[in-house]
Amino acid sequence: MTTDTIEAANRLGAVRDAMGRSARLTERTADDINLIAVSKTKAADAIRPLIEAGQRGFGENRVQETQEKWPALREEFPDLTLHLVGQLQSNKAAEAVALFDVIHSLDRPSLLPALAKAMDAADRRVPCFLQVNIGAEAQKGGCPIAEVPSLIRAARDADIPLLGLMCVPPAEVEPAPFFALMAKVAREEGLDRLSMGMSGDFETAIMLGATDIRVGTALFGERPAAARPTPASGRGMIRNSRAG
Ligand SMILES: *Cc1c(COP(=O)(O)O)cnc(C)c1O
């Protein structure tokens, strides 16, 4: 093992230990939670040690970056799962359907025709999480809570498989009430899975029912400042680095 692999294994082990502690409080284990390693801005050489340490699910937020980085890694490691965690433009739907195994950012009805067409053309149904703007933030993507039921209906009409709900709660405030609200909305809509929780708050998210967590910094270290794409990245470990 190289030092990179040992460090990756240590980070992965620490995250999985923390996942296990939180999962036990909801009578689950770490294995019941799907850990998605968010590798945006990280080069293949930084990703490979984590794969070698056993991680299989990865998340990216940009179609083009994924196209550049992942086909070669996929060839090397055929059993990987790729998740789109960033906003999707309709004109990238075909590429997204070809590249990703799960889409976490279905957030508006106008995406549905493009996604349905892309899935038909590829003869591949890519399951989606419906992204909810849980904090009703003007600057943030996601479907307003009030429009979740109609978006679910429209997605089903378009024959797009839905797994559950996804959110990025507001930065710099306690996320627990937002996670609890997400769980309530998902329950009301009869959806099983909740994609919520990042490096700074995944333990809280798991305690409140997260089934899929999206963790970048805690697995890969800090991202370069210019590449922080969402206001939500300000919470947790990243806020500490800003303060320092
Ligand atoms: C970057 C990102 C993450 C990971 O954030 P970390 O704080 O680095 O763990 C999770 N979800 C989304 C949507 C992201 O854009």
JSON list of N, CA and C in Angstrom, two decimals, residues 37-48 51 58-76 80 82 99 220 223:
[
{"chain": "A", "resi": 37, "resn": "ALA", "atom": "N", "xyz": [-18.98, 9.32, -2.27]},
{"chain": "A", "resi": 37, "resn": "ALA", "atom": "CA", "xyz": [-17.78, 10.13, -2.13]},
{"chain": "A", "resi": 37, "resn": "ALA", "atom": "C", "xyz": [-17.80, 11.21, -3.23]},
{"chain": "A", "resi": 38, "resn": "VAL", "atom": "N", "xyz": [-17.97, 12.46, -2.81]},
{"chain": "A", "resi": 38, "resn": "VAL", "atom": "CA", "xyz": [-18.10, 13.55, -3.79]},
{"chain": "A", "resi": 38, "resn": "VAL", "atom": "C", "xyz": [-16.70, 14.02, -4.20]},
{"chain": "A", "resi": 39, "resn": "SER", "atom": "N", "xyz": [-16.35, 13.68, -5.44]},
{"chain": "A", "resi": 39, "resn": "SER", "atom": "CA", "xyz": [-14.97, 13.86, -5.91]},
{"chain": "A", "resi": 39, "resn": "SER", "atom": "C", "xyz": [-14.80, 15.05, -6.84]},
{"chain": "A", "resi": 40, "resn": "LYS", "atom": "N", "xyz": [-15.78, 15.95, -6.87]},
{"chain": "A", "resi": 40, "resn": "LYS", "atom": "CA", "xyz": [-15.68, 17.13, -7.74]},
{"chain": "A", "resi": 40, "resn": "LYS", "atom": "C", "xyz": [-14.39, 17.89, -7.47]},
{"chain": "A", "resi": 41, "resn": "THR", "atom": "N", "xyz": [-13.77, 18.38, -8.51]},
{"chain": "A", "resi": 41, "resn": "THR", "atom": "CA", "xyz": [-12.47, 19.11, -8.52]},
{"chain": "A", "resi": 41, "resn": "THR", "atom": "C", "xyz": [-11.27, 18.20, -8.25]},
{"chain": "A", "resi": 42, "resn": "LYS", "atom": "N", "xyz": [-11.49, 16.94, -7.85]},
{"chain": "A", "resi": 42, "resn": "LYS", "atom": "CA", "xyz": [-10.36, 16.06, -7.55]},
{"chain": "A", "resi": 42, "resn": "LYS", "atom": "C", "xyz": [-9.94, 15.28, -8.79]},
{"chain": "A", "resi": 43, "resn": "ALA", "atom": "N", "xyz": [-8.64, 15.20, -9.00]},
{"chain": "A", "resi": 43, "resn": "ALA", "atom": "CA", "xyz": [-8.13, 14.49, -10.18]},
{"chain": "A", "resi": 43, "resn": "ALA", "atom": "C", "xyz": [-8.19, 12.97, -9.95]},
{"chain": "A", "resi": 44, "resn": "ALA", "atom": "N", "xyz": [-8.11, 12.24, -11.06]},
{"chain": "A", "resi": 44, "resn": "ALA", "atom": "CA", "xyz": [-8.18, 10.77, -10.98]},
{"chain": "A", "resi": 44, "resn": "ALA", "atom": "C", "xyz": [-7.15, 10.21, -10.00]},
{"chain": "A", "resi": 45, "resn": "ASP", "atom": "N", "xyz": [-5.97, 10.82, -9.95]},
{"chain": "A", "resi": 45, "resn": "ASP", "atom": "CA", "xyz": [-4.93, 10.31, -9.05]},
{"chain": "A", "resi": 45, "resn": "ASP", "atom": "C", "xyz": [-5.31, 10.46, -7.59]},
{"chain": "A", "resi": 46, "resn": "ALA", "atom": "N", "xyz": [-6.17, 11.45, -7.29]},
{"chain": "A", "resi": 46, "resn": "ALA", "atom": "CA", "xyz": [-6.62, 11.62, -5.91]},
{"chain": "A", "resi": 46, "resn": "ALA", "atom": "C", "xyz": [-7.80, 10.69, -5.61]},
{"chain": "A", "resi": 47, "resn": "ILE", "atom": "N", "xyz": [-8.50, 10.28, -6.65]},
{"chain": "A", "resi": 47, "resn": "ILE", "atom": "CA", "xyz": [-9.68, 9.43, -6.48]},
{"chain": "A", "resi": 47, "resn": "ILE", "atom": "C", "xyz": [-9.29, 7.95, -6.33]},
{"chain": "A", "resi": 48, "resn": "ARG", "atom": "N", "xyz": [-8.27, 7.54, -7.12]},
{"chain": "A", "resi": 48, "resn": "ARG", "atom": "CA", "xyz": [-7.90, 6.12, -7.18]},
{"chain": "A", "resi": 48, "resn": "ARG", "atom": "C", "xyz": [-7.60, 5.51, -5.80]},
{"chain": "A", "resi": 51, "resn": "ILE", "atom": "N", "xyz": [-10.75, 4.44, -4.16]},
{"chain": "A", "resi": 51, "resn": "ILE", "atom": "CA", "xyz": [-11.31, 3.23, -4.79]},
{"chain": "A", "resi": 51, "resn": "ILE", "atom": "C", "xyz": [-10.54, 2.01, -4.28]},
{"chain": "A", "resi": 58, "resn": "PHE", "atom": "N", "xyz": [-19.42, 7.22, -6.14]},
{"chain": "A", "resi": 58, "resn": "PHE", "atom": "CA", "xyz": [-18.80, 8.55, -6.26]},
{"chain": "A", "resi": 58, "resn": "PHE", "atom": "C", "xyz": [-19.80, 9.57, -6.80]},
{"chain": "A", "resi": 59, "resn": "GLY", "atom": "N", "xyz": [-19.61, 10.83, -6.41]},
{"chain": "A", "resi": 59, "resn": "GLY", "atom": "CA", "xyz": [-20.50, 11.88, -6.86]},
{"chain": "A", "resi": 59, "resn": "GLY", "atom": "C", "xyz": [-19.73, 13.00, -7.54]},
{"chain": "A", "resi": 60, "resn": "GLU", "atom": "N", "xyz": [-20.32, 13.53, -8.60]},
{"chain": "A", "resi": 60, "resn": "GLU", "atom": "CA", "xyz": [-19.74, 14.68, -9.31]},
{"chain": "A", "resi": 60, "resn": "GLU", "atom": "C", "xyz": [-20.85, 15.70, -9.53]},
{"chain": "A", "resi": 61, "resn": "ASN", "atom": "N", "xyz": [-20.47, 16.96, -9.70]},
{"chain": "A", "resi": 61, "resn": "ASN", "atom": "CA", "xyz": [-21.52, 17.96, -9.89]},
{"chain": "A", "resi": 61, "resn": "ASN", "atom": "C", "xyz": [-21.52, 18.57, -11.29]},
{"chain": "A", "resi": 62, "resn": "ARG", "atom": "N", "xyz": [-20.58, 18.15, -12.15]},
{"chain": "A", "resi": 62, "resn": "ARG", "atom": "CA", "xyz": [-20.57, 18.71, -13.50]},
{"chain": "A", "resi": 62, "resn": "ARG", "atom": "C", "xyz": [-20.41, 17.60, -14.54]},
{"chain": "A", "resi": 63, "resn": "VAL", "atom": "N", "xyz": [-21.27, 17.70, -15.56]},
{"chain": "A", "resi": 63, "resn": "VAL", "atom": "CA", "xyz": [-21.26, 16.68, -16.61]},
{"chain": "A", "resi": 63, "resn": "VAL", "atom": "C", "xyz": [-19.92, 16.65, -17.32]},
{"chain": "A", "resi": 64, "resn": "GLN", "atom": "N", "xyz": [-19.42, 17.83, -17.67]},
{"chain": "A", "resi": 64, "resn": "GLN", "atom": "CA", "xyz": [-18.19, 17.84, -18.48]},
{"chain": "A", "resi": 64, "resn": "GLN", "atom": "C", "xyz": [-16.99, 17.30, -17.71]},
{"chain": "A", "resi": 65, "resn": "GLU", "atom": "N", "xyz": [-16.87, 17.71, -16.45]},
{"chain": "A", "resi": 65, "resn": "GLU", "atom": "CA", "xyz": [-15.76, 17.21, -15.63]},
{"chain": "A", "resi": 65, "resn": "GLU", "atom": "C", "xyz": [-15.84, 15.68, -15.49]},
{"chain": "A", "resi": 66, "resn": "THR", "atom": "N", "xyz": [-17.05, 15.17, -15.38]},
{"chain": "A", "resi": 66, "resn": "THR", "atom": "CA", "xyz": [-17.25, 13.73, -15.26]},
{"chain": "A", "resi": 66, "resn": "THR", "atom": "C", "xyz": [-16.81, 13.01, -16.53]},
{"chain": "A", "resi": 67, "resn": "GLN", "atom": "N", "xyz": [-17.17, 13.62, -17.66]},
{"chain": "A", "resi": 67, "resn": "GLN", "atom": "CA", "xyz": [-16.80, 13.04, -18.95]},
{"chain": "A", "resi": 67, "resn": "GLN", "atom": "C", "xyz": [-15.27, 12.97, -19.10]},
{"chain": "A", "resi": 68, "resn": "GLU", "atom": "N", "xyz": [-14.60, 13.98, -18.55]},
{"chain": "A", "resi": 68, "resn": "GLU", "atom": "CA", "xyz": [-13.14, 14.00, -18.67]},
{"chain": "A", "resi": 68, "resn": "GLU", "atom": "C", "xyz": [-12.47, 13.00, -17.74]},
{"chain": "A", "resi": 69, "resn": "LYS", "atom": "N", "xyz": [-13.03, 12.83, -16.54]},
{"chain": "A", "resi": 69, "resn": "LYS", "atom": "CA", "xyz": [-12.35, 12.05, -15.51]},
{"chain": "A", "resi": 69, "resn": "LYS", "atom": "C", "xyz": [-12.72, 10.58, -15.44]},
{"chain": "A", "resi": 70, "resn": "TRP", "atom": "N", "xyz": [-14.00, 10.25, -15.65]},
{"chain": "A", "resi": 70, "resn": "TRP", "atom": "CA", "xyz": [-14.49, 8.96, -15.20]},
{"chain": "A", "resi": 70, "resn": "TRP", "atom": "C", "xyz": [-14.43, 7.80, -16.18]},
{"chain": "A", "resi": 71, "resn": "PRO", "atom": "N", "xyz": [-14.55, 8.02, -17.51]},
{"chain": "A", "resi": 71, "resn": "PRO", "atom": "CA", "xyz": [-14.55, 6.83, -18.38]},
{"chain": "A", "resi": 71, "resn": "PRO", "atom": "C", "xyz": [-13.32, 5.95, -18.16]},
{"chain": "A", "resi": 72, "resn": "ALA", "atom": "N", "xyz": [-12.15, 6.52, -17.99]},
{"chain": "A", "resi": 72, "resn": "ALA", "atom": "CA", "xyz": [-10.93, 5.72, -17.80]},
{"chain": "A", "resi": 72, "resn": "ALA", "atom": "C", "xyz": [-10.98, 4.98, -16.46]},
{"chain": "A", "resi": 73, "resn": "LEU", "atom": "N", "xyz": [-11.44, 5.68, -15.40]},
{"chain": "A", "resi": 73, "resn": "LEU", "atom": "CA", "xyz": [-11.53, 5.03, -14.09]},
{"chain": "A", "resi": 73, "resn": "LEU", "atom": "C", "xyz": [-12.56, 3.90, -14.11]},
{"chain": "A", "resi": 74, "resn": "ARG", "atom": "N", "xyz": [-13.64, 4.13, -14.82]},
{"chain": "A", "resi": 74, "resn": "ARG", "atom": "CA", "xyz": [-14.68, 3.10, -14.93]},
{"chain": "A", "resi": 74, "resn": "ARG", "atom": "C", "xyz": [-14.14, 1.85, -15.61]},
{"chain": "A", "resi": 75, "resn": "GLU", "atom": "N", "xyz": [-13.28, 2.06, -16.60]},
{"chain": "A", "resi": 75, "resn": "GLU", "atom": "CA", "xyz": [-12.71, 0.93, -17.31]},
{"chain": "A", "resi": 75, "resn": "GLU", "atom": "C", "xyz": [-11.81, 0.12, -16.37]},
{"chain": "A", "resi": 76, "resn": "GLU", "atom": "N", "xyz": [-11.06, 0.88, -15.56]},
{"chain": "A", "resi": 76, "resn": "GLU", "atom": "CA", "xyz": [-10.14, 0.25, -14.60]},
{"chain": "A", "resi": 76, "resn": "GLU", "atom": "C", "xyz": [-10.91, -0.47, -13.48]},
{"chain": "A", "resi": 80, "resn": "LEU", "atom": "N", "xyz": [-17.99, 0.50, -10.25]},
{"chain": "A", "resi": 80, "resn": "LEU", "atom": "CA", "xyz": [-18.26, 1.79, -9.61]},
{"chain": "A", "resi": 80, "resn": "LEU", "atom": "C", "xyz": [-19.68, 2.26, -9.90]},
{"chain": "A", "resi": 82, "resn": "LEU", "atom": "N", "xyz": [-21.80, 5.95, -10.23]},
{"chain": "A", "resi": 82, "resn": "LEU", "atom": "CA", "xyz": [-21.59, 7.40, -10.34]},
{"chain": "A", "resi": 82, "resn": "LEU", "atom": "C", "xyz": [-22.90, 8.15, -10.13]},
{"chain": "A", "resi": 99, "resn": "LEU", "atom": "N", "xyz": [-23.66, 8.93, -18.56]},
{"chain": "A", "resi": 99, "resn": "LEU", "atom": "CA", "xyz": [-22.54, 8.89, -17.63]},
{"chain": "A", "resi": 99, "resn": "LEU", "atom": "C", "xyz": [-22.90, 8.40, -16.23]},
{"chain": "A", "resi": 220, "resn": "PHE", "atom": "N", "xyz": [-11.67, 13.54, 0.97]},
{"chain": "A", "resi": 220, "resn": "PHE", "atom": "CA", "xyz": [-10.64, 13.98, 0.02]},
{"chain": "A", "resi": 220, "resn": "PHE", "atom": "C", "xyz": [-9.81, 15.15, 0.53]},
{"chain": "A", "resi": 223, "resn": "ARG", "atom": "N", "xyz": [-11.28, 21.37, -0.89]},
{"chain": "A", "resi": 223, "resn": "ARG", "atom": "CA", "xyz": [-11.21, 21.72, -2.31]},
{"chain": "A", "resi": 223, "resn": "ARG", "atom": "C", "xyz": [-10.61, 23.10, -2.45]}
]
